[in-house]
């Protein structure tokens, strides 16, 4: 067992090290959400001024801010998980697969690595708070970190399940179009989810990120559709199911 | 004593039409401490066999023991017992040389107290210590290979698998790599399991298994394998090839293999045979050569084909792979 714990730690350490070293990636992953927030947010906010009033305090920019943090977590987590496919292409995955640790430990190490990186990247979004008049207290930060970790862990696990059987990066576009973008659009990050057509409401309800964004909004802005406990339970449940699936899929040998 | 025991091992892969059997009912042993070679053309089943022995693939049937651990049921013990240098690079290029070895040492439970020292020692042997803090993506192909060899030895494995360790390297680098391997082999008690389609590399082995279409067709020391060839190899290029072949076969009672390079046959005492042969020949000889047999001749005799014919194909595959990586 200690051997597998060491394996998890080793794989985690590699991911964190690589992330820390890849400054262009960190900058890119910070600028992209900033564009959504300040350009799309400002423009859209002006265009639909007045349409937002009921039940939403503050303006549109404030409303989407937690959603943009959610987006940052989503993208960072998925990219971390998909790096497995890249590792397979460059041959490095073999080095991990023949190491004397259980295969499930590889999946768990990857999930922890992706979550840690996403916590860092998600927390980095907090630097935008002063520009949109959101006041972040230390208490909020203390609640946010484990929350972000939980959301990231669930999403990284989904990514690992997908990446476990992918043999080339060519499938990446498919993942973007059929998994990442729908998860983002259907999470309530950019609009309220209370007044949607029925089919869309169902999709929103089965999207784990919905509960993540709702929880983030609750903690940062003080209003949400569900309680923090409910949100965190749903994310945790989903995360546990996904990491178990990832461990099983990863454990199989040809 | 045997460090590897393989009994009736088979592996099939599902294909569009039925299954492809990559390894067919193979049995062999590798003795502790020897340099054991798998010689065969590309696609003969060399890598598949290695992948089974290092737990990357599960055999369809049969049994394999490595360091007396079963490769299917005792995977972790087998993995701890082996080091690997794969056919294709398997380093993390975004990490430094030292970090790549550290990662490996941690995964293989090399105790923290000795880790740094062992890493330093291995880097020094392969001549990369002064580059230890450089990212691997700044290394040449030969340097990467050396680092992989250092990594393969790092955790004191009992068996080191070298899957085409010098594929795609220039001859000079290839010789260097072998110097490092031989040097390390003297220092560490280790069995080396090599796959290759380079004759020169196979000649260095203590024993060689010749594998073709998933089956072992001969296994012995290179010198004993070559004894199967009756003496020296004569290659004749004649104007009338068919006539020459028929005449030689009838006259000297030998079997002649004909291919693009000419007619090949074996005689016991080549030096005294040649003058008589030339004098007596009633067909026009364009060229004639005499040489000691190589493992290539053994392969040719056993299969009727040359290994090299297929290695051109392997080169193309390598290029395609490289192109894919660059995209």
Coordinates of C-alpha atoms in Angstrom, one line a residue:
Chain A
X1 CA 0.0 0.0 0.0
X2 CA 2.7 2.5 0.9
X3 CA 4.2 1.7 -2.4
X4 CA 1.0 2.8 -4.1
X5 CA 0.8 5.9 -2.0
X6 CA 4.4 6.7 -3.1
X7 CA 3.3 6.2 -6.7
X8 CA 0.3 8.5 -6.3
X9 CA 2.6 11.1 -4.8
X10 CA 5.2 10.7 -7.6
X11 CA 2.7 11.2 -10.3
X12 CA 1.1 14.1 -8.5
X13 CA 4.5 15.7 -8.1
X14 CA 5.3 15.4 -11.8
X15 CA 2.1 17.1 -12.8
X16 CA 2.6 19.9 -10.4
X17 CA 6.2 20.4 -11.5
X18 CA 5.3 20.4 -15.1
X19 CA 2.5 22.9 -14.6
X20 CA 4.7 25.2 -12.5
X21 CA 7.3 25.2 -15.2
X22 CA 4.9 25.9 -18.1
X23 CA 4.4 29.6 -17.6
X24 CA 2.9 30.2 -21.0
X25 CA 0.2 27.7 -20.1
X26 CA -0.5 29.5 -16.8
X27 CA -0.7 32.9 -18.5
X28 CA -2.8 31.5 -21.3
X29 CA -5.2 29.8 -18.9
X30 CA -5.6 33.1 -17.0
X31 CA -6.1 35.4 -20.0
X32 CA -8.8 33.2 -21.7
X33 CA -11.3 33.5 -18.8
X34 CA -10.4 37.2 -18.4
X35 CA -11.5 37.7 -22.0
X36 CA -14.8 36.0 -21.3
X37 CA -15.3 37.9 -18.2
X38 CA -14.3 41.4 -19.3
X39 CA -15.1 41.5 -23.0
X40 CA -18.0 39.1 -23.4
X41 CA -19.3 39.9 -19.9
X42 CA -19.2 43.7 -20.4
X43 CA -20.7 43.6 -23.8
X44 CA -23.4 41.1 -23.1
X45 CA -24.1 42.8 -19.8
X46 CA -24.8 46.1 -21.6
X47 CA -26.9 44.4 -24.2
X48 CA -29.2 42.7 -21.9
X49 CA -29.3 45.3 -19.2
X50 CA -32.6 45.2 -17.4
X51 CA -33.3 41.7 -18.5
X52 CA -31.4 40.7 -15.4
X53 CA -33.1 41.9 -12.3
X54 CA -35.2 39.2 -10.8
X55 CA -33.3 37.5 -8.0
X56 CA -29.9 38.5 -9.2
X57 CA -28.0 41.1 -7.3
X58 CA -25.4 43.2 -9.0
X59 CA -24.9 43.3 -12.7
X60 CA -24.2 40.6 -15.3
X61 CA -20.4 40.8 -14.9
X62 CA -20.8 40.0 -11.2
X63 CA -23.2 37.2 -12.1
X64 CA -20.9 35.4 -14.5
X65 CA -17.7 35.9 -12.3
X66 CA -18.1 32.6 -10.4
X67 CA -19.1 30.9 -13.6
X68 CA -15.9 32.0 -15.2
X69 CA -14.0 30.6 -12.3
X70 CA -15.9 27.4 -12.9
X71 CA -14.9 27.5 -16.6
X72 CA -11.2 27.9 -15.6
X73 CA -11.5 24.9 -13.3
X74 CA -13.2 22.9 -16.1
X75 CA -10.6 23.6 -18.7
X76 CA -7.6 23.1 -16.5
X77 CA -8.9 19.8 -15.1
X78 CA -9.8 18.4 -18.6
X79 CA -6.4 19.5 -20.0
X80 CA -4.6 17.8 -17.1
X81 CA -6.4 14.6 -17.6
X82 CA -6.0 14.6 -21.4
X83 CA -2.2 14.9 -20.9
X84 CA -2.4 11.1 -20.4
X85 CA -3.1 10.8 -24.1
X86 CA -0.1 13.0 -24.8
X87 CA 2.0 10.9 -22.5
X88 CA 0.9 7.8 -24.4
X89 CA 1.8 9.4 -27.7
X90 CA 5.3 10.4 -26.6
X91 CA 5.8 7.0 -25.0
X92 CA 6.2 8.2 -21.4
X93 CA 3.0 6.4 -20.3
X94 CA 4.8 3.1 -20.8
X95 CA 7.4 4.0 -18.2
X96 CA 4.5 4.6 -15.7
X97 CA 2.7 1.4 -16.8
X98 CA 5.6 -0.9 -16.1
X99 CA 6.4 0.6 -12.8
X100 CA 5.8 -1.6 -9.7
X101 CA 2.7 0.3 -8.6
X102 CA -1.0 -0.6 -9.2
X103 CA -2.5 0.9 -12.3
X104 CA -5.4 2.4 -10.2
X105 CA -2.8 4.4 -8.3
X106 CA -1.8 6.0 -11.6
X107 CA -5.3 7.2 -12.1
X108 CA -5.6 8.5 -8.6
X109 CA -2.2 10.3 -8.9
X110 CA -3.4 11.9 -12.1
X111 CA -6.7 13.0 -10.5
X112 CA -4.8 14.6 -7.5
X113 CA -2.3 16.3 -9.9
X114 CA -5.1 17.7 -12.1
X115 CA -7.0 18.9 -9.0
X116 CA -4.0 20.6 -7.5
X117 CA -3.2 22.4 -10.7
X118 CA -6.9 23.5 -11.0
X119 CA -7.0 24.8 -7.5
X120 CA -4.0 27.0 -8.3
X121 CA -5.5 28.1 -11.6
X122 CA -9.0 28.7 -10.2
X123 CA -7.6 30.7 -7.2
X124 CA -5.7 32.8 -9.6
X125 CA -9.1 34.0 -10.9
X126 CA -9.6 35.8 -7.6
X127 CA -7.2 38.5 -8.7
X128 CA -10.0 39.8 -10.9
X129 CA -12.4 40.3 -8.0
X130 CA -11.4 44.0 -7.3
X131 CA -12.1 45.0 -10.9
X132 CA -15.7 43.9 -10.7
X133 CA -16.3 45.1 -7.2
X134 CA -16.6 41.7 -5.6
X135 CA -15.2 41.6 -2.1
X136 CA -13.2 38.5 -1.3
X137 CA -12.7 37.9 2.4
X138 CA -10.3 35.4 3.9
X139 CA -13.2 33.3 5.0
X140 CA -14.4 33.0 1.4
X141 CA -10.9 31.9 0.3
X142 CA -10.8 29.2 3.0
X143 CA -14.2 27.9 1.8
X144 CA -13.3 28.2 -1.9
X145 CA -10.1 26.1 -1.9
X146 CA -11.6 22.8 -0.8
X147 CA -14.6 23.5 -3.0
X148 CA -12.5 24.1 -6.1
X149 CA -10.5 21.0 -5.3
X150 CA -13.6 18.9 -5.1
X151 CA -15.0 20.3 -8.4
X152 CA -11.6 19.8 -10.1
X153 CA -11.2 16.3 -8.7
X154 CA -14.6 15.2 -10.2
X155 CA -13.9 16.8 -13.6
X156 CA -10.3 15.5 -13.8
X157 CA -11.7 12.0 -13.1
X158 CA -14.2 12.3 -16.0
X159 CA -11.3 13.4 -18.2
X160 CA -9.2 10.3 -17.1
X161 CA -12.1 8.0 -17.9
X162 CA -12.2 9.5 -21.4
X163 CA -8.4 9.6 -21.9
X164 CA -7.8 6.1 -20.7
X165 CA -8.9 4.6 -24.0
X166 CA -7.8 7.4 -26.3
X167 CA -4.8 6.7 -28.4
X168 CA -4.1 10.0 -30.2
X169 CA -4.6 13.7 -29.6
X170 CA -6.8 13.7 -32.8
X171 CA -9.8 12.9 -30.5
X172 CA -9.2 16.1 -28.7
X173 CA -11.6 18.2 -30.8
X174 CA -14.3 15.6 -30.2
X175 CA -13.8 16.0 -26.5
X176 CA -13.9 19.8 -26.7
X177 CA -17.1 19.7 -28.7
X178 CA -19.0 16.9 -27.1
X179 CA -17.9 17.2 -23.5
X180 CA -16.1 20.4 -22.5
X181 CA -18.1 23.1 -24.2
X182 CA -21.5 21.5 -23.5
X183 CA -20.5 21.2 -19.8
X184 CA -19.6 24.8 -19.8
X185 CA -22.7 26.1 -21.6
X186 CA -25.0 23.9 -19.6
X187 CA -23.6 24.8 -16.2
X188 CA -25.3 28.1 -15.6
X189 CA -22.0 29.9 -15.8
X190 CA -23.3 32.4 -18.3
X191 CA -27.0 32.6 -17.5
X192 CA -29.5 31.7 -14.8
X193 CA -30.8 28.2 -15.0
X194 CA -34.2 28.8 -13.5
X195 CA -36.1 29.7 -16.7
X196 CA -35.0 27.2 -19.3
X197 CA -36.9 25.0 -21.7
X198 CA -37.5 21.6 -20.3
X199 CA -35.0 19.6 -22.4
X200 CA -32.3 22.1 -21.5
X201 CA -33.2 22.0 -17.8
X202 CA -32.7 18.2 -17.8
X203 CA -29.2 18.5 -19.4
X204 CA -28.3 21.2 -16.9
X205 CA -29.5 19.1 -14.0
X206 CA -27.3 16.1 -15.0
X207 CA -24.3 18.3 -15.5
X208 CA -22.0 18.0 -12.5
X209 CA -20.5 21.4 -13.2
X210 CA -23.9 23.0 -12.6
X211 CA -23.6 22.2 -8.9
X212 CA -20.0 23.4 -8.9
X213 CA -20.9 26.8 -10.4
X214 CA -23.9 27.1 -8.1
X215 CA -21.7 26.4 -5.1
X216 CA -19.1 28.9 -6.2
X217 CA -21.8 31.5 -6.7
X218 CA -23.1 30.8 -3.3
X219 CA -19.8 31.2 -1.6
X220 CA -18.6 34.3 -3.6
X221 CA -21.8 36.2 -4.1
X222 CA -24.0 34.8 -1.4
X223 CA -26.9 33.5 -3.5
X224 CA -27.4 30.1 -5.0
X225 CA -30.2 27.7 -6.2
X226 CA -29.1 24.9 -3.8
X227 CA -27.5 24.8 -0.4
X228 CA -23.7 24.4 -0.2
X229 CA -24.1 21.1 1.5
X230 CA -26.4 19.8 -1.3
X231 CA -24.0 21.0 -4.0
X232 CA -21.0 19.6 -2.4
X233 CA -22.7 16.2 -1.8
X234 CA -23.7 15.9 -5.4
X235 CA -20.2 16.9 -6.6
X236 CA -18.5 14.5 -4.2
X237 CA -20.9 11.6 -5.2
X238 CA -20.2 12.2 -8.8
X239 CA -16.4 12.5 -8.2
X240 CA -16.3 9.2 -6.3
X241 CA -18.2 7.4 -9.0
X242 CA -15.9 8.8 -11.7
X243 CA -12.6 8.1 -9.9
X244 CA -13.7 4.5 -9.3
X245 CA -14.6 4.2 -13.0
X246 CA -11.2 5.7 -13.9
X247 CA -9.4 3.3 -11.6
X248 CA -11.2 0.3 -13.1
X249 CA -10.6 1.3 -16.7
X250 CA -7.0 2.1 -16.0
X251 CA -6.5 -1.2 -14.3
X252 CA -7.4 -3.3 -17.3
X253 CA -4.6 -4.8 -19.3
X254 CA -4.9 -5.8 -23.0
Chain B
X1 CA 19.7 -21.4 -13.1
X2 CA 17.0 -19.7 -15.2
X3 CA 15.9 -16.1 -14.6
X4 CA 13.2 -16.3 -17.2
X5 CA 11.2 -19.4 -18.0
X6 CA 8.6 -19.3 -20.8
X7 CA 6.4 -22.3 -21.5
X8 CA 4.0 -22.6 -24.5
X9 CA 3.4 -18.8 -24.6
X10 CA 0.9 -17.5 -27.2
X11 CA -0.6 -14.1 -27.9
X12 CA -3.3 -13.3 -30.4
X13 CA -4.7 -9.9 -31.2
X14 CA -8.2 -9.3 -32.5
X15 CA -8.1 -7.9 -36.1
X16 CA -10.8 -7.1 -38.6
X17 CA -10.7 -10.6 -39.9
X18 CA -10.3 -13.1 -37.1
X19 CA -7.3 -13.0 -34.9
X20 CA -3.6 -12.4 -35.6
X21 CA -1.3 -14.6 -33.7
X22 CA 1.8 -12.6 -32.9
X23 CA 3.4 -15.2 -30.7
X24 CA 2.8 -18.9 -31.3
X25 CA 3.4 -21.5 -28.6
X26 CA 6.9 -20.2 -27.7
X27 CA 9.0 -21.9 -25.1
X28 CA 12.5 -20.9 -23.9
X29 CA 14.7 -20.1 -20.9
X30 CA 17.1 -17.3 -20.2
X31 CA 19.9 -18.2 -17.8
X32 CA 20.9 -15.9 -15.0
X33 CA 23.6 -13.4 -16.0
X34 CA 23.6 -14.0 -19.7
X35 CA 23.2 -11.6 -22.6
X36 CA 20.3 -13.2 -24.4
X37 CA 19.2 -12.0 -27.8
X38 CA 16.0 -12.2 -29.8
X39 CA 16.9 -11.9 -33.5
X40 CA 14.3 -11.6 -36.1
X41 CA 12.7 -9.3 -38.7
X42 CA 10.2 -6.6 -37.8
X43 CA 6.8 -8.0 -36.8
X44 CA 8.3 -11.4 -35.9
X45 CA 6.9 -11.1 -32.4
X46 CA 9.9 -9.8 -30.5
X47 CA 8.3 -6.8 -28.9
X48 CA 5.1 -8.7 -28.2
X49 CA 7.0 -11.3 -26.2
X50 CA 8.9 -8.6 -24.3
X51 CA 5.6 -6.8 -23.6
X52 CA 4.2 -10.0 -22.1
X53 CA 7.3 -10.5 -20.0
X54 CA 7.2 -7.0 -18.6
X55 CA 3.4 -7.2 -17.8
X56 CA 2.2 -4.7 -20.5
X57 CA 0.3 -7.5 -22.3
X58 CA -1.5 -10.5 -21.0
X59 CA -0.8 -13.7 -22.8
X60 CA -3.6 -15.6 -24.5
X61 CA -2.2 -18.9 -23.2
X62 CA 0.9 -20.3 -21.7
X63 CA 3.0 -19.3 -18.8
X64 CA 6.0 -17.1 -18.1
X65 CA 8.1 -16.8 -15.0
X66 CA 10.5 -14.0 -14.4
X67 CA 12.8 -14.1 -11.4
X68 CA 10.4 -17.0 -10.4
X69 CA 7.4 -14.6 -10.4
X70 CA 4.5 -15.2 -12.7
X71 CA 4.1 -12.4 -15.1
X72 CA 0.3 -12.5 -14.9
X73 CA -0.4 -13.1 -11.2
X74 CA 2.7 -11.4 -9.6
X75 CA 2.9 -8.3 -11.7
X76 CA 4.4 -5.9 -9.1
X77 CA 7.2 -8.4 -8.2
X78 CA 7.9 -8.9 -11.9
X79 CA 8.0 -5.1 -12.5
X80 CA 10.3 -4.5 -9.6
X81 CA 12.7 -7.1 -11.0
X82 CA 13.0 -5.6 -14.5
X83 CA 14.4 -2.5 -16.2
X84 CA 13.3 -1.5 -19.6
X85 CA 14.7 0.5 -22.5
X86 CA 11.9 0.6 -25.1
X87 CA 12.1 0.8 -28.8
X88 CA 10.7 4.3 -28.8
X89 CA 11.8 7.0 -26.4
X90 CA 9.9 7.1 -23.1
X91 CA 11.3 10.1 -21.3
X92 CA 9.5 13.2 -20.0
X93 CA 11.1 15.9 -22.1
X94 CA 9.7 18.7 -20.0
X95 CA 11.7 17.4 -17.0
X96 CA 15.4 17.5 -16.4
X97 CA 17.7 14.4 -16.7
X98 CA 17.9 14.2 -12.9
X99 CA 14.2 14.6 -12.5
X100 CA 13.5 11.8 -14.9
X101 CA 15.7 9.5 -12.9
X102 CA 14.2 10.8 -9.6
X103 CA 10.7 10.0 -10.9
X104 CA 11.8 6.5 -11.8
X105 CA 13.6 6.0 -8.4
X106 CA 10.5 7.1 -6.5
X107 CA 8.2 4.8 -8.5
X108 CA 10.6 1.9 -8.0
X109 CA 10.9 2.5 -4.2
X110 CA 14.6 3.3 -4.2
X111 CA 15.1 4.4 -0.6
X112 CA 15.5 8.1 -0.2
X113 CA 18.8 7.8 1.6
X114 CA 20.5 6.3 -1.4
X115 CA 18.5 7.9 -4.2
X116 CA 20.6 10.9 -4.9
X117 CA 23.8 9.0 -4.8
X118 CA 22.5 6.3 -7.1
X119 CA 21.2 8.9 -9.6
X120 CA 24.6 10.7 -9.5
X121 CA 26.4 7.4 -10.0
X122 CA 24.3 6.3 -13.0
X123 CA 24.5 9.8 -14.6
X124 CA 28.3 9.7 -14.3
X125 CA 28.6 6.3 -15.9
X126 CA 26.6 7.4 -19.0
X127 CA 28.4 10.7 -19.1
X128 CA 25.5 13.0 -18.5
X129 CA 26.2 14.2 -15.0
X130 CA 27.2 17.7 -16.2
X131 CA 23.9 17.9 -18.0
X132 CA 21.8 16.7 -15.1
X133 CA 19.8 19.9 -14.7
X134 CA 19.1 20.4 -18.4
X135 CA 15.6 19.6 -19.8
X136 CA 15.6 16.4 -21.8
X137 CA 14.2 18.2 -24.8
X138 CA 17.6 19.8 -25.3
X139 CA 19.3 16.3 -25.6
X140 CA 20.3 14.5 -28.8
X141 CA 18.9 11.1 -29.7
X142 CA 22.0 9.4 -28.4
X143 CA 22.0 11.3 -25.1
X144 CA 18.3 10.4 -24.6
X145 CA 19.1 6.7 -25.1
X146 CA 22.0 6.9 -22.6
X147 CA 19.7 8.5 -20.1
X148 CA 17.1 5.7 -20.7
X149 CA 19.8 3.1 -20.1
X150 CA 20.8 4.8 -16.9
X151 CA 17.2 4.8 -15.9
X152 CA 16.9 1.1 -16.8
X153 CA 19.7 0.2 -14.4
X154 CA 18.7 2.6 -11.7
X155 CA 16.7 0.4 -9.4
X156 CA 19.1 -2.6 -9.5
X157 CA 16.8 -4.8 -11.7
X158 CA 17.6 -8.5 -12.2
X159 CA 16.8 -8.4 -15.9
X160 CA 17.2 -5.5 -18.2
X161 CA 15.2 -5.5 -21.4
X162 CA 16.6 -3.7 -24.3
X163 CA 14.1 -3.5 -27.2
X164 CA 16.0 -2.5 -30.3
X165 CA 18.1 -0.1 -28.1
X166 CA 20.1 1.4 -31.0
X167 CA 17.4 1.6 -33.6
X168 CA 17.7 4.9 -35.6
X169 CA 21.1 5.8 -34.1
X170 CA 24.2 6.3 -36.2
X171 CA 26.9 3.6 -36.1
X172 CA 29.2 5.6 -33.9
X173 CA 26.5 6.4 -31.3
X174 CA 25.5 2.8 -31.5
X175 CA 29.0 1.7 -30.5
X176 CA 29.0 4.1 -27.6
X177 CA 25.7 2.9 -26.3
X178 CA 27.1 -0.6 -26.3
X179 CA 30.2 0.5 -24.5
X180 CA 28.0 1.8 -21.7
X181 CA 25.9 -1.3 -21.6
X182 CA 29.0 -3.6 -21.4
X183 CA 30.6 -1.4 -18.7
X184 CA 27.4 -1.5 -16.6
X185 CA 27.0 -5.2 -17.1
X186 CA 30.4 -5.7 -15.5
X187 CA 29.5 -3.6 -12.5
X188 CA 25.9 -4.8 -11.8
X189 CA 24.8 -8.5 -11.6
X190 CA 22.3 -8.4 -14.4
X191 CA 20.7 -10.5 -17.1
X192 CA 20.2 -8.7 -20.4
X193 CA 17.4 -9.5 -22.8
X194 CA 18.0 -7.9 -26.1
X195 CA 15.8 -7.7 -29.2
X196 CA 17.5 -6.6 -32.4
X197 CA 17.6 -7.0 -36.1
X198 CA 21.2 -5.9 -36.3
X199 CA 23.5 -8.9 -36.9
X200 CA 26.5 -7.3 -35.2
X201 CA 24.5 -6.9 -32.0
X202 CA 23.2 -10.4 -32.0
X203 CA 26.8 -11.8 -32.5
X204 CA 27.7 -10.3 -29.1
X205 CA 25.1 -12.3 -27.3
X206 CA 25.8 -15.4 -25.2
X207 CA 22.8 -17.0 -26.8
X208 CA 20.4 -16.0 -29.5
X209 CA 16.9 -17.1 -30.3
X210 CA 15.9 -16.6 -33.9
X211 CA 12.3 -15.7 -34.2
X212 CA 10.2 -15.6 -37.3
X213 CA 6.4 -15.3 -37.7
X214 CA 5.9 -15.6 -33.9
X215 CA 7.9 -18.8 -33.6
X216 CA 11.4 -19.6 -32.3
X217 CA 13.1 -21.5 -35.1
X218 CA 16.5 -21.8 -33.5
X219 CA 18.1 -21.1 -30.2
X220 CA 21.8 -21.4 -29.3
X221 CA 25.1 -19.5 -29.0
X222 CA 26.0 -17.6 -32.1
X223 CA 29.0 -19.9 -32.8
X224 CA 26.9 -23.0 -32.5
X225 CA 24.2 -21.5 -34.7
X226 CA 26.8 -20.8 -37.3
X227 CA 28.1 -24.3 -37.1
X228 CA 24.8 -25.4 -38.7
X229 CA 26.1 -23.7 -41.8
X230 CA 28.5 -26.2 -43.2
X231 CA 31.7 -24.1 -43.2
X232 CA 32.1 -21.1 -45.5
X233 CA 29.5 -19.2 -47.5
X234 CA 30.1 -18.8 -51.3
X235 CA 28.2 -16.3 -53.2
X236 CA 28.2 -16.5 -57.0
X237 CA 26.8 -14.2 -59.6
X238 CA 26.5 -16.0 -62.9
X239 CA 25.4 -15.0 -66.3
X240 CA 22.9 -17.9 -66.7
X241 CA 21.6 -18.1 -63.1
X242 CA 19.3 -21.0 -63.6
X243 CA 21.9 -23.1 -65.3
X244 CA 24.5 -22.2 -62.7
X245 CA 22.2 -23.2 -59.9
X246 CA 21.4 -26.5 -61.4
X247 CA 25.0 -27.3 -62.2
X248 CA 26.3 -26.4 -58.7
X249 CA 23.6 -28.4 -57.1
X250 CA 24.3 -31.5 -59.2
X251 CA 28.0 -31.3 -59.2
X252 CA 28.7 -30.6 -55.5
X253 CA 25.5 -32.0 -53.9
X254 CA 24.7 -28.8 -52.0
X255 CA 21.5 -26.8 -51.7
X256 CA 21.7 -23.4 -53.4
X257 CA 19.6 -20.4 -52.2
X258 CA 19.0 -17.9 -55.0
X259 CA 18.0 -14.3 -54.3
X260 CA 18.7 -10.8 -55.7
X261 CA 22.2 -10.9 -54.5
X262 CA 23.2 -14.1 -56.2
X263 CA 23.5 -17.8 -55.5
X264 CA 24.5 -18.8 -52.0
X265 CA 25.8 -22.2 -50.9
X266 CA 28.1 -23.6 -48.3
X267 CA 31.2 -25.6 -48.5
X268 CA 33.5 -26.9 -45.9
X269 CA 36.9 -25.5 -47.0
X270 CA 36.3 -22.4 -49.0
X271 CA 39.9 -21.4 -49.7
X272 CA 40.8 -24.7 -51.5
X273 CA 37.4 -25.1 -53.0
X274 CA 37.3 -21.8 -54.9
X275 CA 40.2 -22.4 -57.4
X276 CA 38.9 -25.8 -58.3
X277 CA 35.3 -24.5 -58.6
X278 CA 36.3 -21.7 -61.0
X279 CA 38.4 -24.0 -63.2
X280 CA 35.7 -26.5 -63.5
X281 CA 32.7 -24.2 -64.0
X282 CA 31.0 -24.6 -67.4
X283 CA 29.0 -21.4 -67.0
X284 CA 30.2 -17.8 -67.0
X285 CA 30.9 -16.4 -63.6
X286 CA 30.5 -12.6 -63.2
X287 CA 31.7 -12.4 -59.6
X288 CA 32.4 -14.7 -56.7
X289 CA 32.9 -14.2 -53.0
X290 CA 33.8 -16.2 -50.0
X291 CA 33.1 -15.4 -46.4
X292 CA 32.7 -16.8 -42.9
X293 CA 29.0 -17.5 -42.1
X294 CA 27.1 -14.8 -40.1
X295 CA 23.8 -15.1 -38.2
X296 CA 22.3 -13.6 -41.3
X297 CA 23.3 -16.8 -43.2
X298 CA 21.7 -18.8 -40.4
X299 CA 18.5 -16.9 -40.8
X300 CA 18.6 -17.2 -44.6
X301 CA 19.2 -20.9 -44.4
X302 CA 16.3 -21.4 -41.9
X303 CA 13.7 -19.2 -43.6
X304 CA 14.9 -18.7 -47.2
X305 CA 14.7 -14.9 -46.6
X306 CA 17.1 -12.2 -45.3
X307 CA 16.3 -10.1 -42.2
X308 CA 17.5 -7.0 -43.9
X309 CA 14.8 -7.1 -46.6
X310 CA 12.3 -6.2 -43.9
X311 CA 14.4 -3.7 -42.1
X312 CA 13.9 -1.2 -44.9
X313 CA 10.2 -1.4 -44.1
X314 CA 11.0 -0.8 -40.5
X315 CA 12.8 2.4 -41.4
X316 CA 9.8 3.7 -43.2
X317 CA 7.6 2.9 -40.2
X318 CA 10.1 4.8 -38.0
X319 CA 10.0 7.8 -40.3
X320 CA 6.2 7.9 -40.3
X321 CA 6.3 7.7 -36.5
X322 CA 8.7 10.6 -36.3
X323 CA 6.6 12.7 -38.6
X324 CA 3.5 12.0 -36.5
X325 CA 5.4 13.2 -33.4
X326 CA 6.5 16.4 -35.1
X327 CA 3.0 17.4 -36.0

